[in-house]
PDB file of C-alpha atoms and ligand atoms in Angstrom:
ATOM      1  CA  UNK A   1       0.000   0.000   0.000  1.00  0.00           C
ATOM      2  CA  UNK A   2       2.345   2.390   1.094  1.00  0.00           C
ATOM      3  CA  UNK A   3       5.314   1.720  -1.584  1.00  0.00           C
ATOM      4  CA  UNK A   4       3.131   3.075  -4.383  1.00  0.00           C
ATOM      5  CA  UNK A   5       5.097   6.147  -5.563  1.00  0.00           C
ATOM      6  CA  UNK A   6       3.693   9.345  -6.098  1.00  0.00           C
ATOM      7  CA  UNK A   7       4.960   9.225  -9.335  1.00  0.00           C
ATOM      8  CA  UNK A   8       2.862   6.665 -10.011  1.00  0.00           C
ATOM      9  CA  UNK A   9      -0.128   7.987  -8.340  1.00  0.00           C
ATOM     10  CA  UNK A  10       0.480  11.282 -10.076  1.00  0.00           C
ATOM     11  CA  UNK A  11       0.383   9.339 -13.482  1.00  0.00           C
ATOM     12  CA  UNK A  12      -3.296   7.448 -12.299  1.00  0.00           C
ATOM     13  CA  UNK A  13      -4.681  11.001 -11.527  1.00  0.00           C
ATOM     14  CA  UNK A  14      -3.491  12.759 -14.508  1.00  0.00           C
ATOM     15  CA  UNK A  15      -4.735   9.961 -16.950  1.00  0.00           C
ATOM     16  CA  UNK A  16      -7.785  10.807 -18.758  1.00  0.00           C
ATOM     17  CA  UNK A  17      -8.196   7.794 -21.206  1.00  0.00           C
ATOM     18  CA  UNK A  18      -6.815   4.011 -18.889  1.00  0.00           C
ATOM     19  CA  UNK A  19      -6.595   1.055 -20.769  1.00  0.00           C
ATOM     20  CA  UNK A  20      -6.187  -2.116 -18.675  1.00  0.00           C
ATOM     21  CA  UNK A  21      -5.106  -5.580 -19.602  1.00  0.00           C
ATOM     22  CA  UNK A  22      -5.953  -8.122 -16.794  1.00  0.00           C
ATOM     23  CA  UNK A  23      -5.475 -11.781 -16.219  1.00  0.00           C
ATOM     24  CA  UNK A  24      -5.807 -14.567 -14.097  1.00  0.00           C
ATOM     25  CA  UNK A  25      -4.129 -12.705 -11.334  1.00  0.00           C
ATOM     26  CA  UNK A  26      -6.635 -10.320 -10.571  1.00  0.00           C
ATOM     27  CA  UNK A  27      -9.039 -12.912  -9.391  1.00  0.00           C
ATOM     28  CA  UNK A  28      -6.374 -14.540  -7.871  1.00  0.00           C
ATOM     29  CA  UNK A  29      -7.615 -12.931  -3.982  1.00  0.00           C
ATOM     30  CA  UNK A  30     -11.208 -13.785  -5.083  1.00  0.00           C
ATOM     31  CA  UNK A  31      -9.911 -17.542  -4.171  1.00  0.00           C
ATOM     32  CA  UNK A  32      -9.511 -18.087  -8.245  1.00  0.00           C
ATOM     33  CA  UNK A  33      -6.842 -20.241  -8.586  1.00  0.00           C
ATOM     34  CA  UNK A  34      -4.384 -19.044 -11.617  1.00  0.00           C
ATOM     35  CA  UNK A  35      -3.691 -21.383 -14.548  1.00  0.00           C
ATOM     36  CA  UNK A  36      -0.254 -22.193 -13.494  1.00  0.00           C
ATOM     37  CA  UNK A  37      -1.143 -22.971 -10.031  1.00  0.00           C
ATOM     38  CA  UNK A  38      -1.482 -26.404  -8.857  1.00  0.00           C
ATOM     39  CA  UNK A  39      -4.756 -27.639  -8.946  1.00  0.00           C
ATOM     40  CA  UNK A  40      -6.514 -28.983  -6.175  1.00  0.00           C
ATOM     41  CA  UNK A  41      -7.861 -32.620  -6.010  1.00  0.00           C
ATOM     42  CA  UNK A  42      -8.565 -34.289  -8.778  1.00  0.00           C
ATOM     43  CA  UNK A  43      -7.301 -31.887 -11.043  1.00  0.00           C
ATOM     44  CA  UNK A  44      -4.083 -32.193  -9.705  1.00  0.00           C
ATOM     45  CA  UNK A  45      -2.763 -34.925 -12.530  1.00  0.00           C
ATOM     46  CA  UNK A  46      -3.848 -32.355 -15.331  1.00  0.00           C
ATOM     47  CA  UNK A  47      -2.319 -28.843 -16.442  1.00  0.00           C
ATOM     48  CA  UNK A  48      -4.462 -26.217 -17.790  1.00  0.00           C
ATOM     49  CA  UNK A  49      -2.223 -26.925 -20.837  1.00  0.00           C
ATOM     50  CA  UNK A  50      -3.704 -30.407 -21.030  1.00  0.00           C
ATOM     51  CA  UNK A  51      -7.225 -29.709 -20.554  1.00  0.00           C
ATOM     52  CA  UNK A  52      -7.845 -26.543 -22.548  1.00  0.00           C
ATOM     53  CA  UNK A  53      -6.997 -27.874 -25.771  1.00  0.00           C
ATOM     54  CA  UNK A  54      -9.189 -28.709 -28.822  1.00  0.00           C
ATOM     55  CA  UNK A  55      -7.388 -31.744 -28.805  1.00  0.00           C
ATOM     56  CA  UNK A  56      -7.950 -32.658 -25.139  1.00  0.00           C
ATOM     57  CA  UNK A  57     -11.792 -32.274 -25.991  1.00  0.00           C
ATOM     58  CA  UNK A  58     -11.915 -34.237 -29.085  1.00  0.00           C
ATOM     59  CA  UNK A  59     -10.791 -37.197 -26.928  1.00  0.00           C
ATOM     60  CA  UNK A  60     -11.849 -36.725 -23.597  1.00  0.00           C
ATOM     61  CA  UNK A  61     -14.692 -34.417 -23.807  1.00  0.00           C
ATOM     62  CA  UNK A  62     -16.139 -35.538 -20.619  1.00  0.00           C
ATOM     63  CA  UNK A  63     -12.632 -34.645 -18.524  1.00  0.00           C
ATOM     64  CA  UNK A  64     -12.781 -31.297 -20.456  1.00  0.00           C
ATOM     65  CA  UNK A  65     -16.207 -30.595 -19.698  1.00  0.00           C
ATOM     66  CA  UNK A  66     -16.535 -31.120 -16.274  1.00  0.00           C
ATOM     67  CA  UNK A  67     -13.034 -29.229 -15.504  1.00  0.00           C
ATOM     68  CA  UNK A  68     -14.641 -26.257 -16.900  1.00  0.00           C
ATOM     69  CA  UNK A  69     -18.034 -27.089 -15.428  1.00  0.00           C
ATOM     70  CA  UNK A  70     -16.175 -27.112 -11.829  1.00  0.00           C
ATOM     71  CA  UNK A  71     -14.363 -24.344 -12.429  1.00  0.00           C
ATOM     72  CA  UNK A  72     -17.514 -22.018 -13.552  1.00  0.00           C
ATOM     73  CA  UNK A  73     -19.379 -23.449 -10.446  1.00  0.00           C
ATOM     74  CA  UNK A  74     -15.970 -22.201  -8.470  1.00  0.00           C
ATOM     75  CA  UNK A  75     -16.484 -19.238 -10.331  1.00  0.00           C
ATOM     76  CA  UNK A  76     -20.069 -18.309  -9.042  1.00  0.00           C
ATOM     77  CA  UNK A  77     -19.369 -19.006  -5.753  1.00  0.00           C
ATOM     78  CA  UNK A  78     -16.610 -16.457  -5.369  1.00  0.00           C
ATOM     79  CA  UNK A  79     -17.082 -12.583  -4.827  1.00  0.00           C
ATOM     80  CA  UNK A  80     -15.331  -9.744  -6.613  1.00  0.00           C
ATOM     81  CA  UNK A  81     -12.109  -8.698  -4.428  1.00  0.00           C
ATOM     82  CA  UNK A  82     -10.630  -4.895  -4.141  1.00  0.00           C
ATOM     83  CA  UNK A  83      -8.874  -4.841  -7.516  1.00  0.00           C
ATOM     84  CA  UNK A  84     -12.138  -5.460  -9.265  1.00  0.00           C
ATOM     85  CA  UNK A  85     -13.707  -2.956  -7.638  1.00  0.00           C
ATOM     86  CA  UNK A  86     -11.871  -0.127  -7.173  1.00  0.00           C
ATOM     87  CA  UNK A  87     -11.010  -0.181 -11.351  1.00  0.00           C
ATOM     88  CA  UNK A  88     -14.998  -0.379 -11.740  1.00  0.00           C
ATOM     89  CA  UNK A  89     -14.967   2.544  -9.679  1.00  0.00           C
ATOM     90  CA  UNK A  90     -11.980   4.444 -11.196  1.00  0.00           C
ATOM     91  CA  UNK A  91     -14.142   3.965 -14.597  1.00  0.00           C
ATOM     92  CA  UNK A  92     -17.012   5.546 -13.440  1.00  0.00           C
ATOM     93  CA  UNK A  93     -15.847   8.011 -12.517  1.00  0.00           C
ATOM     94  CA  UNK A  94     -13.555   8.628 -15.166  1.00  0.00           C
ATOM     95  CA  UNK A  95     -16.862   8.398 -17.161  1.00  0.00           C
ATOM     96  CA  UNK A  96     -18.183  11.093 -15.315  1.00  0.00           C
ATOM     97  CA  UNK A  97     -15.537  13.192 -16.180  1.00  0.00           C
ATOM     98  CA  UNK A  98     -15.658  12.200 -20.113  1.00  0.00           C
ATOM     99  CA  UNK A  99     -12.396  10.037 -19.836  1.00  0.00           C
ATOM    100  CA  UNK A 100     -12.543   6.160 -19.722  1.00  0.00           C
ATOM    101  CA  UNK A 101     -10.955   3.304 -17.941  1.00  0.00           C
ATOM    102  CA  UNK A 102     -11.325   0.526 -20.581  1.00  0.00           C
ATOM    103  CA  UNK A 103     -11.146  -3.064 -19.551  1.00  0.00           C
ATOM    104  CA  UNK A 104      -9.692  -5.756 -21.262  1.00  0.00           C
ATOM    105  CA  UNK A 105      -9.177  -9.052 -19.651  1.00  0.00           C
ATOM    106  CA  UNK A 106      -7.720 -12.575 -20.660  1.00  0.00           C
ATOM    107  CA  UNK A 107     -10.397 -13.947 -17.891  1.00  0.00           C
ATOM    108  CA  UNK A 108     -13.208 -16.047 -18.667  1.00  0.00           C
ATOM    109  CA  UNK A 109     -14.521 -15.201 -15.485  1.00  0.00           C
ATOM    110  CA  UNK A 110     -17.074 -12.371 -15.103  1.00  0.00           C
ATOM    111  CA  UNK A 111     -15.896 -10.660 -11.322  1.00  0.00           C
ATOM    112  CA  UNK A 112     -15.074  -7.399 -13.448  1.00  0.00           C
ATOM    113  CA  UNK A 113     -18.519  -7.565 -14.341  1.00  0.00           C
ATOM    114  CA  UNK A 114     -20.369  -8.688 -11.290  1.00  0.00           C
ATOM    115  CA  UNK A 115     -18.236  -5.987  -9.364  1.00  0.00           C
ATOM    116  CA  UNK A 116     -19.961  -3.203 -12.007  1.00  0.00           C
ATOM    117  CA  UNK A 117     -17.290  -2.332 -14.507  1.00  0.00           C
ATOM    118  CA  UNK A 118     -17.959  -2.670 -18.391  1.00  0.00           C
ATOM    119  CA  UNK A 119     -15.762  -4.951 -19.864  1.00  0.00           C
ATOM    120  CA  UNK A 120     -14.738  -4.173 -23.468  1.00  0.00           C
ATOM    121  CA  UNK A 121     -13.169  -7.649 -24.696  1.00  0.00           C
ATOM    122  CA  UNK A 122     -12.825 -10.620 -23.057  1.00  0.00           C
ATOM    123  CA  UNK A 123     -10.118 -11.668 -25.278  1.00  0.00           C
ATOM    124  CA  UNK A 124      -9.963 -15.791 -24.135  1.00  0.00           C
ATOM    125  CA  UNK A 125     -14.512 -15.690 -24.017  1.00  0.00           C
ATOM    126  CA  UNK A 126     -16.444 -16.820 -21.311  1.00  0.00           C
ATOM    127  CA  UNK A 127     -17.034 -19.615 -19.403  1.00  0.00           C
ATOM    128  CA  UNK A 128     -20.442 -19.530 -19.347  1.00  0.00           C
ATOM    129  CA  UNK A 129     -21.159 -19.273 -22.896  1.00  0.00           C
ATOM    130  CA  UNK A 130     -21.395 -22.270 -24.472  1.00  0.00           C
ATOM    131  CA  UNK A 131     -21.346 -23.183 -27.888  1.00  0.00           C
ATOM    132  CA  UNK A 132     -21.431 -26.160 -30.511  1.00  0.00           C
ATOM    133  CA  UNK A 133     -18.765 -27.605 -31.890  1.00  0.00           C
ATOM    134  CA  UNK A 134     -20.002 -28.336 -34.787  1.00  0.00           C
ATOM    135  CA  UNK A 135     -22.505 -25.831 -35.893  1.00  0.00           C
ATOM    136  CA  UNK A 136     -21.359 -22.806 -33.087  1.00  0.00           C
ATOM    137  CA  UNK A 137     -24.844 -22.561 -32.120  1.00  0.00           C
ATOM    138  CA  UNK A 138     -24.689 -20.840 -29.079  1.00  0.00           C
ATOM    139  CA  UNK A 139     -26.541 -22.346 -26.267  1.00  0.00           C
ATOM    140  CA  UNK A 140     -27.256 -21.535 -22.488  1.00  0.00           C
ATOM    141  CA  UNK A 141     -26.929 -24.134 -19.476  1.00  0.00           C
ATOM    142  CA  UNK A 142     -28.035 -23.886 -16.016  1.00  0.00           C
ATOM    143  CA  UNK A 143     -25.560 -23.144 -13.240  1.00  0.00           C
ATOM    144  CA  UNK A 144     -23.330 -26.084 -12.277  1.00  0.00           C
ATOM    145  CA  UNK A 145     -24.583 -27.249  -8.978  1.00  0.00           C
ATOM    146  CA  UNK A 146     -21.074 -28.690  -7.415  1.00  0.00           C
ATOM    147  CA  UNK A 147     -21.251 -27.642  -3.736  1.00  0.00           C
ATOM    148  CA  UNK A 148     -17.802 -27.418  -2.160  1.00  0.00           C
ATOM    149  CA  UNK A 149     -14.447 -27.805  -3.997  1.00  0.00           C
ATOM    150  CA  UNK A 150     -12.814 -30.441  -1.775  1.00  0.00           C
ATOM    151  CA  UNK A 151     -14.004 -33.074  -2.999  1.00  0.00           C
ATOM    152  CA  UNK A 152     -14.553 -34.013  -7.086  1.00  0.00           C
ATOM    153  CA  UNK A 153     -17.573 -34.049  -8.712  1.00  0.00           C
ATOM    154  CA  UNK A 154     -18.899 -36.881 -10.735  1.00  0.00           C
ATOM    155  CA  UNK A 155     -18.102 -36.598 -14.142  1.00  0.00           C
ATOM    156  CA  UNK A 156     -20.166 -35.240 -15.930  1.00  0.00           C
ATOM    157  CA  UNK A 157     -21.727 -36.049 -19.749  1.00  0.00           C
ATOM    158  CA  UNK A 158     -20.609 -33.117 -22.337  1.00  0.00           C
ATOM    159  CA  UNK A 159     -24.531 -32.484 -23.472  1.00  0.00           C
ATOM    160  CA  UNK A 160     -24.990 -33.190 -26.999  1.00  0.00           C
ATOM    161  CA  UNK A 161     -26.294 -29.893 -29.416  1.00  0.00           C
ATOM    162  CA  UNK A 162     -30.352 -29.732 -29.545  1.00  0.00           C
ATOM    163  CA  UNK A 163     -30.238 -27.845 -32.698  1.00  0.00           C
ATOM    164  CA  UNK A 164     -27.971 -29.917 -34.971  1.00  0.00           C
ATOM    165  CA  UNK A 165     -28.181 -33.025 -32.772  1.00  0.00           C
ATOM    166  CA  UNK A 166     -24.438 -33.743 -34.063  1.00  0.00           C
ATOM    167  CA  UNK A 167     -21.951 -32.132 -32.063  1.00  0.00           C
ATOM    168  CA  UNK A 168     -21.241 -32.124 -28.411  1.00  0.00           C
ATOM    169  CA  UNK A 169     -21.543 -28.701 -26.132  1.00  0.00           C
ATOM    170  CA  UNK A 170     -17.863 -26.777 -25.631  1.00  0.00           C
ATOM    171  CA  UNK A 171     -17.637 -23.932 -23.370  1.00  0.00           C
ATOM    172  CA  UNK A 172     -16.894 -20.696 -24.858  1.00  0.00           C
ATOM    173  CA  UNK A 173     -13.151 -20.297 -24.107  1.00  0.00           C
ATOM    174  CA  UNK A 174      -9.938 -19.671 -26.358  1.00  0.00           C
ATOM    175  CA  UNK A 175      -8.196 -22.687 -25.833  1.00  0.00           C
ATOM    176  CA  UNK A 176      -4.404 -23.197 -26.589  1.00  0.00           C
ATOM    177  CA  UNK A 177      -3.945 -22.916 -30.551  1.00  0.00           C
ATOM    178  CA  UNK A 178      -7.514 -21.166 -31.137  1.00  0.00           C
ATOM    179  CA  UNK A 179      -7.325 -18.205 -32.567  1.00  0.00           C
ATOM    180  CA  UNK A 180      -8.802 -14.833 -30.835  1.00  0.00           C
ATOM    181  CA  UNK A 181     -12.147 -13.325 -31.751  1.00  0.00           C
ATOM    182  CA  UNK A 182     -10.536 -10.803 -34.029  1.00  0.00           C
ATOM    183  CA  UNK A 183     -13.264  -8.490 -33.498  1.00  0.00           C
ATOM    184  CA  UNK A 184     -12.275  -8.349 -29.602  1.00  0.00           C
ATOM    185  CA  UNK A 185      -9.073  -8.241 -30.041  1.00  0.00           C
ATOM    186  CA  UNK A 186      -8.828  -5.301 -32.719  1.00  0.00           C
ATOM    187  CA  UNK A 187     -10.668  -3.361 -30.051  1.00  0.00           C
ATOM    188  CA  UNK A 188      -8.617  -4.192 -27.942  1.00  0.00           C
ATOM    189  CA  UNK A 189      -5.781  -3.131 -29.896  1.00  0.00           C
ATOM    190  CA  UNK A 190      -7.580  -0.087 -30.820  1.00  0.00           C
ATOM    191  CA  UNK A 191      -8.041   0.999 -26.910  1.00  0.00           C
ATOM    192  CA  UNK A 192      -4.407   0.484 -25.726  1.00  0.00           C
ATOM    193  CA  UNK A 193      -3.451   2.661 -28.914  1.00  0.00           C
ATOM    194  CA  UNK A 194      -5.835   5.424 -27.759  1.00  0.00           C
ATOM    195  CA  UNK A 195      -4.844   5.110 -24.072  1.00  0.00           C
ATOM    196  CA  UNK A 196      -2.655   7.816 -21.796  1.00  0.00           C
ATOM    197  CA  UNK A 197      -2.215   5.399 -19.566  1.00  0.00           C
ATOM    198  CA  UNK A 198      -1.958   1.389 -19.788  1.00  0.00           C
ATOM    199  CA  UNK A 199      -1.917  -0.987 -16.464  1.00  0.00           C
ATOM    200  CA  UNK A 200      -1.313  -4.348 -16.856  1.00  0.00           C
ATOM    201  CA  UNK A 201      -2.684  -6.125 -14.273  1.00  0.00           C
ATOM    202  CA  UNK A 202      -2.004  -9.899 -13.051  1.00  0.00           C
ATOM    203  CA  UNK A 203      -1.006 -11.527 -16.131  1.00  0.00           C
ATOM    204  CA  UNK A 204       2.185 -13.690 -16.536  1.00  0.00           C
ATOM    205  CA  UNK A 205       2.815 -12.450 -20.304  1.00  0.00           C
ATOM    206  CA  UNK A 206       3.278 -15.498 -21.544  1.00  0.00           C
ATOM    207  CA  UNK A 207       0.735 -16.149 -24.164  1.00  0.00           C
ATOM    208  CA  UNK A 208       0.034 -14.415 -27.092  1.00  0.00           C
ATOM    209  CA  UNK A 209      -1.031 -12.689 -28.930  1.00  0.00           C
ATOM    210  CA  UNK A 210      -2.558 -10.963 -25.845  1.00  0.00           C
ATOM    211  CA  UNK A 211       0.705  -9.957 -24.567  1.00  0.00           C
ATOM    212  CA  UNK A 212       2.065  -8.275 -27.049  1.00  0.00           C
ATOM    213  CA  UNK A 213      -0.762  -6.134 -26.597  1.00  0.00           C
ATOM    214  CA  UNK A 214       1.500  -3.657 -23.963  1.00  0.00           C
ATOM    215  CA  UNK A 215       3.773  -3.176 -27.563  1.00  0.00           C
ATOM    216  CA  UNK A 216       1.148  -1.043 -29.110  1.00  0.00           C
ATOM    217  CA  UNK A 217       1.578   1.451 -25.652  1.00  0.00           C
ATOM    218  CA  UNK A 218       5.299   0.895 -26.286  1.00  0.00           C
ATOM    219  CA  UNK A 219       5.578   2.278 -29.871  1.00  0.00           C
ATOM    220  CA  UNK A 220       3.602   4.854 -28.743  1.00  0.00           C
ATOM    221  CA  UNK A 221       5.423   5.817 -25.533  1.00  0.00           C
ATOM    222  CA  UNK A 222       2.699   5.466 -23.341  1.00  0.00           C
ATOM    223  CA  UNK A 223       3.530   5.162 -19.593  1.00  0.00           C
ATOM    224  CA  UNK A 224       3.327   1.404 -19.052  1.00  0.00           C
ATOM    225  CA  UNK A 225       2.374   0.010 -15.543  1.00  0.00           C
ATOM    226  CA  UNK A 226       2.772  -3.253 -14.361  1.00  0.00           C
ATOM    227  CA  UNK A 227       1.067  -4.509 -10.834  1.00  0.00           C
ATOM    228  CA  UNK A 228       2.254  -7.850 -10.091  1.00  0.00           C
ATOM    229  CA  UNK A 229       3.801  -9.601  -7.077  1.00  0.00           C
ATOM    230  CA  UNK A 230       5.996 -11.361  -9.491  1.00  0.00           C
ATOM    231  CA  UNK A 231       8.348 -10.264 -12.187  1.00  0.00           C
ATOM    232  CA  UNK A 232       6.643 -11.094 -15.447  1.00  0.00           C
ATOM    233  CA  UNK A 233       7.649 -11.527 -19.105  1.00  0.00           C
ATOM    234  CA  UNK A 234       6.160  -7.790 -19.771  1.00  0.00           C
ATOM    235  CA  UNK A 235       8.289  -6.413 -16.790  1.00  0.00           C
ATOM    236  CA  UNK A 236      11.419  -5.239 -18.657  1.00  0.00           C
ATOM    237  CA  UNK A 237       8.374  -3.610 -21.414  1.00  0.00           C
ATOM    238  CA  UNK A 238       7.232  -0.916 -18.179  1.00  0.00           C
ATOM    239  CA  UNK A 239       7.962   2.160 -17.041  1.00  0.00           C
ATOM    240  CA  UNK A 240       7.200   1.416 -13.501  1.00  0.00           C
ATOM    241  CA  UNK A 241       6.165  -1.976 -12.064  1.00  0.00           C
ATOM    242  CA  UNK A 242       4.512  -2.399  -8.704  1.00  0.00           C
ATOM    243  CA  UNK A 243       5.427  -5.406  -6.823  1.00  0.00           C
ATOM    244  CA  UNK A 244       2.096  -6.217  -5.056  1.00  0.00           C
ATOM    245  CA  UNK A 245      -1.547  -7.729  -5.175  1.00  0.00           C
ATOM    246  CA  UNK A 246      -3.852  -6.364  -7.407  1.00  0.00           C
ATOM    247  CA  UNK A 247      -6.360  -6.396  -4.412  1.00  0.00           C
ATOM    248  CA  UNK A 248      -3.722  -3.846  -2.493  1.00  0.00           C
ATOM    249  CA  UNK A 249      -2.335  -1.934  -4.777  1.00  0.00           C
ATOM    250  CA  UNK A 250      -4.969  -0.956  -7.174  1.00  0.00           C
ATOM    251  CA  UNK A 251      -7.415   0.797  -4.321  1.00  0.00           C
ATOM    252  CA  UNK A 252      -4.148   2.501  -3.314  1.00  0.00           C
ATOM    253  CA  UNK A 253      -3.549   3.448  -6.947  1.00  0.00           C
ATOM    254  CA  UNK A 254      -6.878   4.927  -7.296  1.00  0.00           C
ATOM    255  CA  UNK A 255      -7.661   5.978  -3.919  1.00  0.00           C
ATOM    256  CA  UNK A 256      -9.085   9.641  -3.662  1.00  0.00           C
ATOM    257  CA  UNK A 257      -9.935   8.913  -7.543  1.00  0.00           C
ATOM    258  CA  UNK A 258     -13.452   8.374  -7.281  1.00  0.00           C
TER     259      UNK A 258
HETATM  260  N1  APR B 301      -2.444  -9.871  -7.885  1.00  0.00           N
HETATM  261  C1  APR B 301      -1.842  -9.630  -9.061  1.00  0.00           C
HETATM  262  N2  APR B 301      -1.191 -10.583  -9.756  1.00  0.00           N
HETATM  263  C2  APR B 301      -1.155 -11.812  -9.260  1.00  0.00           C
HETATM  264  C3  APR B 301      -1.761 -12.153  -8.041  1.00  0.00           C
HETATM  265  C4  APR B 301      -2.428 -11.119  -7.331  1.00  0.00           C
HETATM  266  N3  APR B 301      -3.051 -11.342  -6.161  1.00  0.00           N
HETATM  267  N4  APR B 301      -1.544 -13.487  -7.811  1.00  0.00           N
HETATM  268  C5  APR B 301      -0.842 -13.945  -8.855  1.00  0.00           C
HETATM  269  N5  APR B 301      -0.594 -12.951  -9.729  1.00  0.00           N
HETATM  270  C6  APR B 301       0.102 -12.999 -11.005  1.00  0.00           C
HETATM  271  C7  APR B 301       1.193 -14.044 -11.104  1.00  0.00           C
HETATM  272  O1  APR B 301       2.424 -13.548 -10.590  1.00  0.00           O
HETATM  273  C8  APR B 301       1.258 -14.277 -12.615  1.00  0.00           C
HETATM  274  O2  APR B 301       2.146 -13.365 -13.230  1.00  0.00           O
HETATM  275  O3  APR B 301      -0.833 -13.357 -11.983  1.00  0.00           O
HETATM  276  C9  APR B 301      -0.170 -13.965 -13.076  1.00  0.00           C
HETATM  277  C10 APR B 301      -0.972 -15.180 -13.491  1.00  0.00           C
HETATM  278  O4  APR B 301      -0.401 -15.742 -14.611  1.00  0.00           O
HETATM  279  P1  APR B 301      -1.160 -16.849 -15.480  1.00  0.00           P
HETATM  280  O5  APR B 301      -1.704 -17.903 -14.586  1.00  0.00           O
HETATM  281  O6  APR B 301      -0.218 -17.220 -16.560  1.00  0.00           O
HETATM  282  O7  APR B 301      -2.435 -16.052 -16.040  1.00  0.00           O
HETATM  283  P2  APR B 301      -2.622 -15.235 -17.370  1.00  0.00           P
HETATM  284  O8  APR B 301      -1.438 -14.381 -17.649  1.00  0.00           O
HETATM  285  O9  APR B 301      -3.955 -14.589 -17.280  1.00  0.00           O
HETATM  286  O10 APR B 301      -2.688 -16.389 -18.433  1.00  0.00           O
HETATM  287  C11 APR B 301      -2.985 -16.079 -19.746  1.00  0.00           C
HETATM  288  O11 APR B 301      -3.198 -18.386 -20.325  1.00  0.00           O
HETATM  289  O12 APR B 301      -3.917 -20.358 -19.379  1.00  0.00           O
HETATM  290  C12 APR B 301      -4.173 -19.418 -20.362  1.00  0.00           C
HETATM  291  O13 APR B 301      -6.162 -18.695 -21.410  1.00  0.00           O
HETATM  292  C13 APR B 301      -5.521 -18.774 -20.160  1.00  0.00           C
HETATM  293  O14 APR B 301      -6.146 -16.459 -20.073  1.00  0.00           O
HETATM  294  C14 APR B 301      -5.176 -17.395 -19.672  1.00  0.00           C
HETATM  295  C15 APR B 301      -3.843 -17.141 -20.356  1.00  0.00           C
HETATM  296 ZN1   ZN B 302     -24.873 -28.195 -33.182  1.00  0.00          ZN
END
């Protein structure tokens, strides 16, 4: 809290137009566990890598399926933390002002969301969107139901598609090798060129193309930010970097902001 400069502080305040790039960091203190985190349980034997791949799906869609349907019930069950919430404050009141804090997050989760920011791309989709794989046809499912996280739920049967009764239901996630809705990610693109300001929040920088996103404030010379208890791949990209939870240090960086 108290090892935010006030050059850095100065830079939040004078910022009209804040482009942030989160990931799975920021929802780390909402009890979100990050990809490259061990996995509790049964999910222990698997990496993300293995399980969020088009590959993994085609032949296990069962395993795939219920890893994401545990980890959307995980999802629901957890609240927005400080980080969340104090940038969904920050762009209000930006709004107010006629500036803009615009949000763009590599989480399939929705806590930006549910804590009342607007999100502009969620560059990796949603877990809760689901989707053919055959035909796309999006569909919607009722909330998982898994009560607790200790112990594993039963696996559970991908649903087959009502509409072209062919394919089998896939959650609405970028998995490894997919490509990017382009659409998002040009406007994403588009917002970090028009920002004064970018913060990269939470995100190890390892896979692209969202991080090379912070290279588009680069060429430009905007101020770069980085808040992350860890040194990332980005890090040697920032201006300053801020060694800290997002939960701590982005109330601190805002504080008196709203
Ligand atoms: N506050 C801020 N940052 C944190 C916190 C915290 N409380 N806890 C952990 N971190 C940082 C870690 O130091 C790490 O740099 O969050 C980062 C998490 O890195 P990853 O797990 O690699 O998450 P992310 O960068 O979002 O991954 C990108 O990879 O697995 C795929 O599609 C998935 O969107 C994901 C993408
Ligand atoms: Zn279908």
């Amino acid at each position: 809290l108290h090892d935010i400069t006030e050059d850095i502080r100065a830079l939040a305040h004078r910022a009209r137009h804040v482009a942030v790039l989160s990931g799975a960091g920021i929802s780390a203190e909402s009890g979100v566990p990050t990809f490259r985190e061990v996995q509790a349980g049964l999910w222990e034997r698997f990496s993300a890598e293995d399980l969020a791949t088009a590959e993994a799906f085609a032949c296990n869609p069962d395993l795939v399926w219920t890893w994401y349907r545990w980890r959307q019930a995980l999802i629901q069950q957890v609240q927005p933390n400080p980080g969340h919430l104090s940038l969904a404050a920050w762009q209000r009141a930006l709004n107010r002002r006629g500036g803009s804090v615009t949000i763009v997050t590599q989480n399939v989760d929705d806590l930006h969301e549910r804590a009342g920011a607007e999100v502009l791309a969620h560059l990796h989709g949603s877990i809760s969107a689901y989707r053919c794989v055959d035909c796309g046809e999006p569909h919607e499912l009722p909330r998982p139901d898994y009560d607790g996280f200790q112990s594993p739920p039963e696996p559970d049967p991908t649903p087959p598609c009502e509409h072209c009764e062919n394919g089998l239901l896939r959650p609405g996630v970028v998995w490894f090798g997919e490509m990017l809705p382009v659409e998002a990610f040009e406007a994403a693109a588009e917002a970090i060129r028009r920002a004064d300001l970018v913060l990269v929040v939470g995100t190890s920088g390892i896979v692209q193309p969202a991080a090379s996103l912070p290279l588009l404030a680069l060429e430009r010379g905007t101020p770069l930010v980085e808040v992350n208890p860890e040194e990332t791949e980005l890090s040697e990209l920032m201006d300053y970097c801020v060694r800290g939870t997002s939960g701590q240090i982005l109330p601190a960086l805002t504080s008196g902001l709203s």
